[in-house]
Amino acid sequence: MASKRMLKCCKGVLSCCSGPPPDMAPIGVRIKVLDRYVVIDNGIIQLTLSNPDGIVTGIQYNGVDNLMEILNKEDNRGYWDIVWNDQGHSGVFDVIKGTNFSIVAQDDDHVEVSFTRMWDPSLQGKLVPLNIDKRFIVVRGSSGFYTYGIYEHLEGWPDFSIGETRVAFKLRKDKFQYMAMADNRQRVMPMPDDRLPGRCQQLAYPEAVLLTNPINPYLRGEVDDKYQYSCDDKDNKVHGWISFDPPIGFWQITPSDEFRTGGPLKQNLTSHVGPTTLAMFMSAHYAGDDLSPKFINGEYWKKVFGPVFMYCNSSCDGSDPTLLWEDAKVQTVIEMESWPYSFPASKDFEKSWQRGSVSGCLLVQDRYVNDMDIPASQAYVGLALPGETGSWQRECKGYQFWSQADEFGNFYISNVRTGSYNLYAWVPGFIGDYKLETTITISSGEDVNMGELVFKAPRDGPTLWDIGIPDRSAAEFYIPDPNPNYVNRLYINHPDKFRQYGLWERYAEIYPDSDLIYTIGESDYSRDWFFAHVTRKSDDNSYKAATWQIKFQLDTVSQDATYKLRVALAAAALSELQVRFNDATLNRPHFTTGLIGRDNAIARHGIHGLSWLYNIDVQSGWLVQGENIIYLTQNRTASPFQGIMYDYIRMEGPPTSG
């Protein structure tokens, strides 16, 4: 369990402390129930919750009476919320307030409390049709608390969908002004007042502002946008805020991804100006409506979100914020190693002994790369609800369990909840998705060994040429420097320079008179292939389509043979990719994706959204001996944010024998 509360600096010197003095044993956990509040205290941290709402109104720690924003109303401090839709309502934002409070577990070692809100038909159209049970846990000797939620939709209840659900914490702006979410993604942040009229200029959408008169003058001229601090779920383990006076850290730690939706590459918000810290469970960010679960025909559904851990630490020396950050990372490892926790009281949260595991070895078969099956090195292998190949990235009702294979393709997926799953995988360096057709049933205590599995990567013929790296990202392509008037200094000379604002506008500046032309054998995709295929702004402020060209040579064309063009996309936002061979004027393209995508990754500074793969049969009559040109047109042009990101393009010749 999470019990290591002595904060260490990176060299192991005890320069900081977040728990009781070393010579004092932690006191037992105490709870006090008042008319309007529930107070849980373990001598290190005191958690105050509204009764029966279950809103976090106060966190007392290290001599500070309340870490939460005391200027906010009590129901706008620490809360669970949900955005839902039904036939008569769209985008309803609901701060979830309980109607009944109970103590579900209480002893010296821990206290767990429950705040429930039950639904019945009289509430139709007024509240989301879910029974919701919010839980909070404080344990002995811990400088933090846990929270988890249980959502249940009973059979026969009304149809609805969920756009988003999360836990949000809004901290004191006079204390917490330094945010950290990675070793190379931390900084002094603007104040919330800096986003008000008179201190900023709104940019292309409400979330993005240019700081013109910030309280901290050093930040003048920077862009602030919460989406610049998004993160893939696989990397989104800990983030939070630091106060310098007194030196205190407040961290949101997510020890498991099992209850998140969309798999390891799903992107979510983390911490942003407020100061706000989020634990995201479901969202449509970087995906669109595909990641909004829809419940129809009265289907039954139940899911446990969390527990997540809100961790506080403190330092005797506030001059170096990395001490608190380094300790938060250590604590994250402790929490991950403790998963699944043994202490949650709900029977719906399966403990370690109730779970199972899956192991095996994944190989890749691609005879044009190697005559032998080769290890699926660093493959992402996971379990998700049964579905179609690749459906895991749009799956948003069940649990998912993922691991990354070693260099030999060996994988081990531990602590899997009981139930039925398909096994899915994708392999960096290869296009396509793997799915084991057999459904795997996990029973308590069972280790299912799958032996060797073989992923037959999409392939018809030899590679004539390719562009990019098949890794479900556009990061390897050319990412321009931002307009110097719209910079976030954190991302200057940073590997994530794609998170700068306004890069979509740079395309027309770099290609003012004609569109991108890429010549196989001469061009370099890291320099000559723009990371996003965007629209082009016209003088009348309208937008027009951009047509890119790929030029390549063929010494011969095999008559009556079929070539293959494989186009893997890393993102798409209300776009249509049209492909033409050797004739840009064709009214009807040789291939079109149709309208696809709502991930909005271009506007939200992502380098990928959802993955798409198109395998295009190319008739030999479309090709010529000598120079060929493929014309790629993104023809939806209502907005500057409509466009696609390519992951990888490969042209294959006809199949060869042998």
XYZ file of C-alpha atoms in Angstrom:
658
model
C 0.000 0.000 0.000
C 1.085 3.620 -0.401
C 3.085 4.123 2.796
C 6.454 5.594 1.788
C 5.915 9.198 2.761
C 9.453 10.446 3.420
C 10.347 12.736 0.563
C 13.870 12.268 -0.784
C 15.922 14.351 -3.158
C 17.375 12.655 -6.203
C 20.662 11.904 -4.407
C 18.846 10.208 -1.542
C 19.428 12.965 1.020
C 16.504 13.461 3.396
C 16.155 17.153 2.647
C 12.387 17.180 2.674
C 9.517 15.676 4.572
C 5.893 15.025 3.705
C 4.887 12.751 6.558
C 5.102 12.766 10.339
C 8.472 13.294 12.055
C 10.621 10.139 11.949
C 10.273 9.542 15.694
C 6.474 9.751 15.653
C 4.259 6.868 14.560
C 1.413 7.896 12.244
C -1.822 8.385 14.101
C -4.938 6.473 13.164
C -7.444 7.834 10.678
C -10.342 9.747 12.235
C -13.656 10.851 10.743
C -16.043 13.525 11.958
C -19.524 13.765 10.449
C -21.181 17.174 10.705
C -24.469 18.482 9.346
C -22.922 19.929 6.192
C -19.449 18.409 6.092
C -17.506 15.197 6.524
C -13.939 15.653 7.816
C -11.359 12.838 7.547
C -8.001 13.369 9.275
C -4.909 11.168 9.604
C -2.660 13.733 11.261
C -0.900 14.563 8.011
C -3.736 15.606 5.748
C -7.275 16.659 6.540
C -9.895 16.148 3.839
C -13.197 18.027 4.051
C -16.134 16.920 1.905
C -19.580 18.497 1.651
C -22.400 16.373 3.055
C -24.190 14.788 1.222
C -22.826 16.287 -2.030
C -19.372 14.714 -1.800
C -17.562 17.805 -3.112
C -13.973 18.349 -1.926
C -14.289 21.713 -0.195
C -11.025 21.664 1.734
C -7.610 20.006 1.943
C -5.547 21.002 4.957
C -1.878 20.111 4.730
C 1.491 21.204 6.122
C 0.164 24.257 7.939
C -1.975 25.529 5.055
C -5.646 25.628 6.055
C -6.901 24.914 2.556
C -5.061 24.019 -0.657
C -8.275 24.399 -2.659
C -9.251 27.767 -4.152
C -11.027 29.451 -1.244
C -12.298 32.223 -3.536
C -14.392 29.694 -5.460
C -17.783 28.525 -4.348
C -17.560 25.257 -2.478
C -18.998 23.234 -5.361
C -16.267 24.577 -7.683
C -13.210 23.252 -5.886
C -12.797 19.489 -6.118
C -15.539 17.549 -7.892
C -16.550 14.719 -10.170
C -18.397 15.823 -13.298
C -19.980 14.351 -16.399
C -21.095 15.707 -19.778
C -24.031 13.766 -21.191
C -26.543 13.759 -24.034
C -29.955 12.265 -24.685
C -32.656 12.782 -27.305
C -33.701 16.117 -25.860
C -30.420 17.420 -24.474
C -26.911 17.906 -25.791
C -23.702 18.613 -23.894
C -25.261 18.815 -20.442
C -22.518 19.614 -17.906
C -23.272 18.117 -14.517
C -21.202 18.480 -11.353
C -22.128 15.207 -9.689
C -23.602 15.857 -6.240
C -24.548 13.012 -3.983
C -27.884 12.789 -2.190
C -26.859 10.201 0.402
C -23.718 9.832 2.523
C -22.455 6.718 4.276
C -19.309 5.362 5.911
C -18.449 2.072 4.211
C -15.205 1.268 6.074
C -13.631 2.676 9.210
C -10.687 1.647 11.356
C -7.369 3.124 12.443
C -5.747 2.174 9.142
C -8.231 3.712 6.734
C -11.604 5.344 6.262
C -13.717 4.992 3.131
C -16.837 7.067 2.553
C -19.519 6.956 -0.123
C -21.666 9.668 -1.696
C -24.393 8.216 -3.894
C -26.892 9.668 -6.333
C -29.542 7.225 -7.480
C -31.634 7.706 -10.612
C -35.312 6.941 -11.141
C -37.742 7.696 -13.997
C -38.982 10.892 -12.322
C -35.530 12.360 -13.057
C -35.621 11.666 -16.812
C -34.282 14.650 -18.731
C -33.048 16.263 -15.523
C -30.130 14.035 -14.561
C -27.992 11.551 -16.469
C -29.649 8.108 -16.167
C -26.950 6.586 -13.991
C -26.613 5.424 -10.442
C -23.375 7.060 -9.311
C -21.357 6.156 -6.231
C -18.384 8.428 -5.466
C -15.876 7.039 -2.987
C -13.074 8.742 -1.041
C -10.384 6.937 0.980
C -7.811 8.231 3.472
C -5.211 5.783 4.836
C -2.913 5.931 7.833
C 0.444 7.631 7.263
C -0.478 8.916 3.812
C -0.127 12.508 2.658
C -2.963 12.171 0.183
C -6.310 10.575 -0.541
C -7.878 8.269 -3.102
C -11.095 8.653 -5.033
C -12.993 6.313 -7.335
C -16.465 6.153 -8.828
C -18.935 3.449 -9.777
C -21.353 4.242 -12.615
C -24.333 1.989 -13.352
C -27.025 2.139 -16.037
C -29.790 -0.353 -15.322
C -31.481 -2.433 -17.967
C -34.420 -0.636 -19.517
C -33.301 2.852 -18.574
C -33.364 5.638 -21.219
C -30.831 5.886 -24.023
C -28.017 8.410 -23.546
C -24.355 9.018 -24.301
C -21.367 10.354 -22.368
C -19.142 13.052 -23.794
C -16.781 13.296 -20.862
C -16.329 12.327 -17.224
C -13.490 13.239 -14.897
C -12.393 14.544 -11.502
C -11.280 18.186 -11.339
C -9.340 19.990 -8.621
C -8.999 23.772 -8.540
C -6.167 24.942 -6.323
C -5.328 28.264 -4.728
C -4.012 30.656 -7.326
C -2.056 32.603 -4.686
C -0.043 29.449 -3.914
C 0.204 27.131 -6.919
C 1.823 28.796 -9.917
C 4.326 26.182 -11.144
C 3.024 23.188 -13.117
C 4.873 19.945 -13.892
C 3.802 16.948 -15.983
C 7.115 15.583 -17.320
C 10.822 16.137 -16.830
C 10.825 18.464 -19.839
C 7.284 19.823 -19.519
C 7.121 22.063 -16.462
C 7.024 25.805 -16.029
C 5.701 28.873 -14.232
C 2.151 29.238 -15.499
C -0.021 32.289 -16.156
C -2.568 33.328 -13.567
C -6.253 32.697 -14.304
C -6.774 36.460 -14.315
C -4.359 36.672 -17.257
C -7.051 35.100 -19.423
C -9.545 37.902 -18.718
C -10.271 40.839 -21.062
C -7.649 43.541 -20.770
C -4.865 41.072 -20.083
C -5.037 38.867 -23.190
C -6.143 38.633 -26.791
C -8.294 35.685 -27.797
C -6.876 33.763 -30.736
C -8.548 31.393 -33.192
C -10.662 29.641 -30.550
C -11.565 30.399 -26.911
C -9.016 28.098 -25.290
C -6.060 29.910 -26.912
C -5.079 33.418 -25.825
C -2.086 35.688 -26.328
C -0.912 37.175 -23.033
C -0.666 40.924 -23.604
C -0.643 42.270 -20.041
C -0.043 39.344 -17.683
C 0.440 39.753 -13.954
C 3.892 38.193 -14.374
C 5.488 40.463 -17.004
C 7.937 37.727 -18.016
C 5.032 35.889 -19.655
C 4.043 38.788 -21.924
C 3.821 37.741 -25.552
C 3.296 34.045 -24.836
C 0.366 31.901 -25.870
C -1.630 29.995 -23.270
C -3.815 27.081 -24.289
C -4.743 24.109 -22.101
C -4.352 21.749 -25.039
C -0.626 22.486 -25.138
C -0.383 20.327 -22.007
C -2.193 17.261 -23.322
C -0.580 13.858 -23.081
C -0.952 10.285 -24.341
C -2.567 8.143 -21.642
C 0.399 5.763 -21.689
C 2.556 8.655 -20.470
C -0.071 10.337 -18.303
C 0.799 8.934 -14.872
C 1.457 12.019 -12.732
C 1.041 15.752 -13.086
C 0.267 18.647 -10.804
C 1.310 21.900 -9.185
C 3.970 23.329 -6.882
C 3.668 26.156 -4.389
C 6.930 27.925 -3.529
C 5.709 29.529 -0.301
C 5.331 27.260 1.483
C 7.015 24.622 -0.716
C 4.166 22.154 -1.328
C 3.271 19.895 -4.219
C -0.210 18.721 -5.213
C -0.178 15.785 -7.639
C -2.727 13.682 -9.460
C -1.428 10.123 -9.830
C -3.133 7.563 -12.070
C -1.650 4.132 -11.253
C -3.468 2.209 -14.003
C -4.976 2.918 -17.419
C -7.492 0.070 -17.211
C -10.497 2.347 -16.665
C -9.552 4.903 -19.318
C -10.946 4.650 -22.835
C -9.341 4.405 -26.259
C -6.136 2.548 -25.427
C -2.591 3.749 -24.697
C -2.466 6.397 -27.437
C -5.651 8.204 -26.372
C -4.753 11.806 -25.534
C -6.232 13.716 -22.626
C -5.911 16.971 -20.776
C -3.753 17.084 -17.642
C -3.118 20.294 -15.683
C -3.660 23.817 -16.968
C -4.188 27.423 -15.928
C -6.584 27.668 -13.012
C -4.580 26.219 -11.372
C -6.543 23.123 -12.388
C -5.611 19.442 -12.200
C -7.715 16.810 -13.975
C -8.100 13.055 -13.762
C -9.679 12.260 -17.127
C -11.612 9.005 -17.480
C -13.607 9.544 -20.676
C -13.349 12.287 -23.269
C -13.756 12.932 -26.969
C -10.552 14.979 -27.097
C -8.332 14.056 -30.060
C -10.881 11.481 -31.179
C -14.345 12.962 -31.583
C -17.680 11.257 -31.168
C -16.137 7.811 -31.671
C -14.960 7.966 -28.047
C -18.358 8.988 -26.653
C -20.037 5.790 -25.435
C -23.653 5.426 -26.523
C -26.112 3.366 -24.509
C -29.160 2.310 -26.502
C -32.079 -0.079 -26.214
C -31.877 -0.040 -22.444
C -28.575 -1.891 -22.220
C -27.064 -2.637 -18.824
C -23.663 -1.084 -18.058
C -21.471 -0.759 -15.014
C -17.926 0.508 -14.668
C -15.472 1.478 -11.938
C -13.356 4.571 -12.629
C -10.228 4.754 -10.489
C -9.057 4.805 -7.808
C -6.750 7.697 -8.541
C -4.489 9.209 -5.899
C -4.196 12.875 -4.966
C -0.755 13.171 -3.399
C 0.636 16.103 -1.393
C 4.306 16.550 -0.583
C 6.393 19.270 0.994
C 9.982 20.424 1.104
C 12.161 22.132 3.670
C 13.811 23.969 0.783
C 11.567 25.671 -1.758
C 14.382 26.834 -4.007
C 14.337 23.715 -6.189
C 10.897 22.582 -7.375
C 12.384 19.486 -8.997
C 12.722 17.927 -5.531
C 8.945 17.794 -5.224
C 8.563 16.613 -8.803
C 11.146 13.854 -8.351
C 9.384 12.666 -5.214
C 6.029 12.670 -7.007
C 7.558 10.382 -9.650
C 8.841 8.037 -6.930
C 5.397 7.986 -5.356
C 3.859 7.212 -8.741
C 6.009 4.093 -9.010
C 4.907 3.055 -5.517
C 1.248 3.470 -6.475
C 1.698 1.550 -9.734
C 3.435 -1.296 -7.933
C 0.570 -1.384 -5.411
C -2.063 -1.816 -8.157
C -4.659 -3.166 -7.862
C -5.127 -1.706 -4.406
C -6.207 -4.038 -1.630
C -8.158 -1.491 0.411
C -11.151 -0.256 -1.693
C -14.301 -1.663 -0.087
C -16.468 -1.971 -3.200
C -16.911 -5.505 -4.472
C -17.015 -4.009 -7.976
C -13.287 -3.229 -7.728
C -11.550 -6.564 -8.234
C -8.535 -7.212 -6.021
C -5.315 -8.868 -7.145
C -6.341 -12.399 -6.178
C -9.546 -12.038 -8.213
C -7.718 -11.163 -11.421
C -5.810 -13.088 -14.054
C -3.037 -12.538 -16.587
C -2.128 -13.218 -20.217
C 1.322 -13.897 -21.640
C 2.822 -14.919 -24.935
C 5.187 -13.999 -27.742
C 4.182 -11.958 -30.780
C 5.989 -12.366 -34.095
C 5.601 -10.427 -37.343
C 5.373 -12.038 -40.751
C 6.405 -9.889 -43.710
C 8.151 -11.954 -46.372
C 9.344 -8.852 -48.191
C 11.245 -7.811 -45.051
C 12.500 -11.191 -43.826
C 11.996 -14.795 -44.879
C 11.513 -15.701 -41.229
C 8.956 -14.501 -38.734
C 10.619 -11.732 -36.730
C 10.047 -10.644 -33.126
C 7.448 -7.908 -32.677
C 9.892 -5.751 -30.761
C 8.259 -3.104 -28.546
C 4.800 -4.063 -29.778
C 1.795 -2.734 -27.875
C -0.292 -5.740 -26.884
C -3.598 -5.347 -25.112
C -6.927 -6.784 -24.076
C -10.187 -4.958 -24.760
C -13.822 -5.823 -25.308
C -14.410 -8.143 -28.283
C -14.706 -6.231 -31.530
C -13.285 -5.726 -34.990
C -9.575 -5.521 -35.748
C -8.310 -2.188 -34.410
C -11.542 -1.451 -32.559
C -9.654 -0.915 -29.301
C -8.854 2.698 -30.230
C -12.572 3.504 -30.373
C -13.666 1.233 -27.522
C -15.080 3.266 -24.636
C -17.396 1.123 -22.497
C -15.205 -1.583 -21.000
C -11.760 -1.972 -19.475
C -8.480 -2.203 -21.366
C -5.188 -3.769 -20.290
C -1.986 -3.081 -22.201
C 1.686 -3.926 -22.032
C 4.658 -3.350 -24.295
C 6.549 -6.370 -25.561
C 10.287 -6.718 -25.077
C 12.781 -6.819 -27.942
C 11.944 -10.489 -28.540
C 8.187 -9.913 -28.724
C 7.463 -11.413 -25.303
C 4.561 -9.822 -23.493
C 2.893 -10.183 -20.105
C -0.399 -8.475 -19.264
C -1.031 -8.643 -15.530
C -3.920 -7.874 -13.186
C -6.663 -8.346 -15.771
C -10.216 -8.175 -14.510
C -12.315 -11.285 -15.063
C -14.304 -11.302 -18.272
C -14.093 -11.927 -22.011
C -11.674 -10.043 -24.254
C -10.041 -9.985 -27.632
C -6.280 -9.647 -27.783
C -5.125 -6.748 -29.970
C -1.689 -5.450 -30.952
C 0.173 -3.040 -33.151
C 3.880 -3.005 -33.862
C 5.998 0.132 -34.334
C 7.635 -0.094 -37.744
C 4.750 -2.005 -39.334
C 1.385 -0.813 -40.577
C -1.854 -2.462 -39.606
C -3.405 -4.033 -36.538
C -3.324 -7.516 -35.104
C -6.310 -9.238 -33.546
C -6.495 -12.768 -32.196
C -9.790 -14.114 -33.473
C -10.298 -16.342 -30.446
C -12.026 -14.716 -27.495
C -10.010 -14.967 -24.282
C -11.890 -15.545 -21.027
C -10.079 -14.460 -17.867
C -10.864 -16.253 -14.608
C -9.635 -15.410 -11.127
C -6.053 -16.503 -10.517
C -5.588 -17.794 -14.075
C -2.487 -17.130 -16.195
C -3.359 -17.687 -19.845
C -0.254 -18.469 -21.900
C -0.951 -17.863 -25.588
C 2.371 -19.230 -26.849
C 3.575 -17.798 -30.168
C 1.224 -15.540 -32.105
C 1.926 -14.307 -35.633
C 0.847 -10.930 -36.998
C 0.709 -10.982 -40.790
C 1.483 -7.370 -41.594
C -0.382 -5.893 -44.585
C 1.732 -6.611 -47.634
C 1.111 -7.607 -51.264
C 4.350 -6.821 -53.045
C 7.834 -5.338 -52.713
C 8.310 -1.765 -51.549
C 8.915 0.568 -54.471
C 9.188 3.569 -52.157
C 7.854 4.824 -48.864
C 7.509 8.049 -46.891
C 7.675 8.289 -43.109
C 7.792 5.789 -40.254
C 4.748 3.631 -39.425
C 4.316 4.586 -35.788
C 0.829 6.212 -35.700
C 2.349 9.678 -35.414
C 3.411 12.489 -37.733
C 6.315 13.490 -35.480
C 8.999 12.461 -37.978
C 7.819 14.946 -40.596
C 8.739 18.619 -40.950
C 7.402 20.686 -38.067
C 8.054 24.398 -38.596
C 9.083 26.927 -36.012
C 6.107 28.929 -34.773
C 5.306 32.473 -35.695
C 7.492 34.401 -33.201
C 4.437 36.421 -32.192
C 2.647 33.286 -30.932
C 5.118 31.294 -28.868
C 4.953 29.147 -25.777
C 8.520 29.374 -24.487
C 8.318 25.903 -22.961
C 8.383 24.377 -26.441
C 11.287 26.342 -27.902
C 14.026 23.827 -28.794
C 11.782 21.116 -27.422
C 11.090 17.680 -28.962
C 7.362 18.477 -28.799
C 7.576 21.619 -30.909
C 4.329 20.523 -32.583
C 2.567 21.828 -29.462
C 3.193 25.431 -30.491
C 0.165 27.466 -31.494
C -0.726 28.326 -35.080
C 1.525 25.925 -36.981
C -1.285 25.263 -39.448
C -0.822 28.836 -40.736
C 2.852 28.249 -41.483
C 2.069 25.964 -44.425
C 0.922 28.818 -46.685
C 3.893 30.912 -45.572
C 6.340 28.154 -46.505
C 4.478 27.338 -49.748
C 3.103 30.751 -50.759
C 2.671 30.147 -54.483
C 2.322 26.409 -54.977
C 1.713 23.310 -52.909
C 4.119 20.709 -51.599
C 5.939 18.536 -54.127
C 7.830 15.506 -52.856
C 10.232 13.700 -55.186
C 11.131 10.122 -54.318
C 14.896 9.664 -54.194
C 15.561 13.372 -53.756
C 13.295 14.719 -51.022
C 13.700 14.081 -47.296
C 10.476 13.598 -45.354
C 11.955 15.177 -42.217
C 12.568 18.358 -44.198
C 10.234 18.315 -47.196
C 6.986 16.750 -45.946
C 4.894 19.159 -43.889
C 3.506 17.462 -40.784
C -0.141 18.323 -41.539
C -2.047 18.456 -44.832
C -4.054 21.594 -44.135
C -6.158 24.073 -46.058
C -4.744 27.243 -47.561
C -6.106 30.650 -46.563
C -7.094 32.905 -49.470
C -6.922 36.689 -49.685
C -10.667 36.897 -49.064
C -10.249 34.937 -45.785
C -11.820 31.820 -47.248
C -9.963 28.525 -47.427
C -9.109 26.379 -50.394
C -7.858 22.861 -50.870
C -4.169 22.024 -51.026
C -3.023 19.348 -53.478
C 0.280 17.679 -52.697
C 2.309 15.776 -55.272
C 4.472 12.678 -54.951
C 6.747 12.236 -57.962
C 8.413 8.890 -58.603
C 10.011 6.964 -61.433
C 9.054 3.546 -62.780
C 11.478 1.859 -65.159
C 8.733 -0.500 -66.288
C 5.036 -1.025 -65.627
C 3.756 -4.574 -65.311
C 0.723 -4.752 -67.556
C -2.506 -6.218 -66.207
C -0.972 -6.256 -62.723
C -2.168 -4.585 -59.548
C 0.068 -2.306 -57.541
C -0.803 -1.208 -54.020
C -0.683 2.209 -52.369
C -0.965 2.050 -48.594
C -1.826 5.289 -46.836
C -1.741 5.318 -43.041
C -3.145 8.455 -41.456
C -2.250 9.656 -37.974
C -5.135 12.141 -37.701
C -8.172 13.449 -39.553
C -10.522 16.325 -38.831
C -13.655 16.610 -40.987
C -11.510 15.776 -43.974
C -11.636 13.936 -47.268
C -8.469 12.670 -48.877
C -8.708 12.239 -52.628
C -6.030 10.357 -54.549
C -5.394 10.724 -58.284
C -2.711 9.110 -60.403
C -1.045 11.122 -63.170
C -4.071 13.342 -63.840
C -4.886 16.126 -61.376
C -7.908 17.184 -63.445
C -9.930 13.990 -63.053
C -13.376 14.946 -61.832
C -13.761 11.637 -60.068
C -10.648 10.655 -58.081
C -9.194 7.194 -58.333
C -9.752 6.883 -54.579
C -11.415 8.891 -51.820
C -11.717 8.303 -48.104
C -15.016 10.131 -47.956
C -15.579 12.467 -45.037
C -13.618 11.182 -42.038
C -12.452 12.203 -38.584
C -13.296 14.570 -35.785
C -10.105 14.426 -33.751
C -9.217 18.136 -34.133
C -5.553 17.313 -33.547
C -4.371 20.180 -35.766
C -6.074 22.862 -33.685
C -5.262 21.154 -30.385
C -1.535 20.812 -30.970
C -1.532 17.045 -31.238
C 0.771 15.070 -33.488
C -1.796 12.323 -33.894
C -5.446 11.517 -33.311
C -7.036 8.231 -34.305
C -5.246 5.949 -36.745
C -6.629 5.157 -40.220
C -5.266 2.757 -42.845
C -6.285 2.729 -46.504
C -5.070 0.005 -48.865
C -5.612 1.212 -52.426
C -5.497 -1.141 -55.408
C -3.647 0.663 -58.190
C -4.372 -0.506 -61.717
C -1.381 -0.705 -63.995
C -3.256 1.471 -66.506
C -3.043 4.380 -64.071
C 0.750 4.278 -64.189
C 3.297 5.076 -66.900
C 6.866 4.178 -67.619
C 9.064 7.045 -66.460
C 7.834 9.816 -64.171
C 4.573 9.309 -62.296
C 2.757 11.762 -60.075
C 0.322 10.964 -57.280
C -1.911 13.897 -56.405
C -3.186 14.027 -52.811
C -6.001 16.511 -52.228
C -7.726 17.293 -48.939
C -10.834 18.946 -50.362
C -12.908 19.938 -47.296
C -12.251 23.639 -46.797
C -14.681 25.306 -44.402
C -12.076 25.820 -41.669
C -8.307 26.161 -41.148
C -8.460 23.130 -38.844
C -9.767 20.685 -41.426
C -6.957 18.456 -42.526
C -5.097 15.224 -42.051
C -1.768 14.052 -40.721
C 0.008 11.259 -42.509
C 1.655 8.475 -40.590
C 3.203 6.514 -43.450
C 2.785 6.018 -47.216
C 4.078 3.005 -49.131
C 3.901 2.074 -52.781
C 4.159 -1.649 -53.470
C 4.829 -3.333 -56.761
C 2.886 -6.372 -57.966
C 3.397 -9.575 -55.959
C 6.472 -11.573 -56.851
C 6.699 -15.356 -56.843
C 8.981 -17.351 -54.580
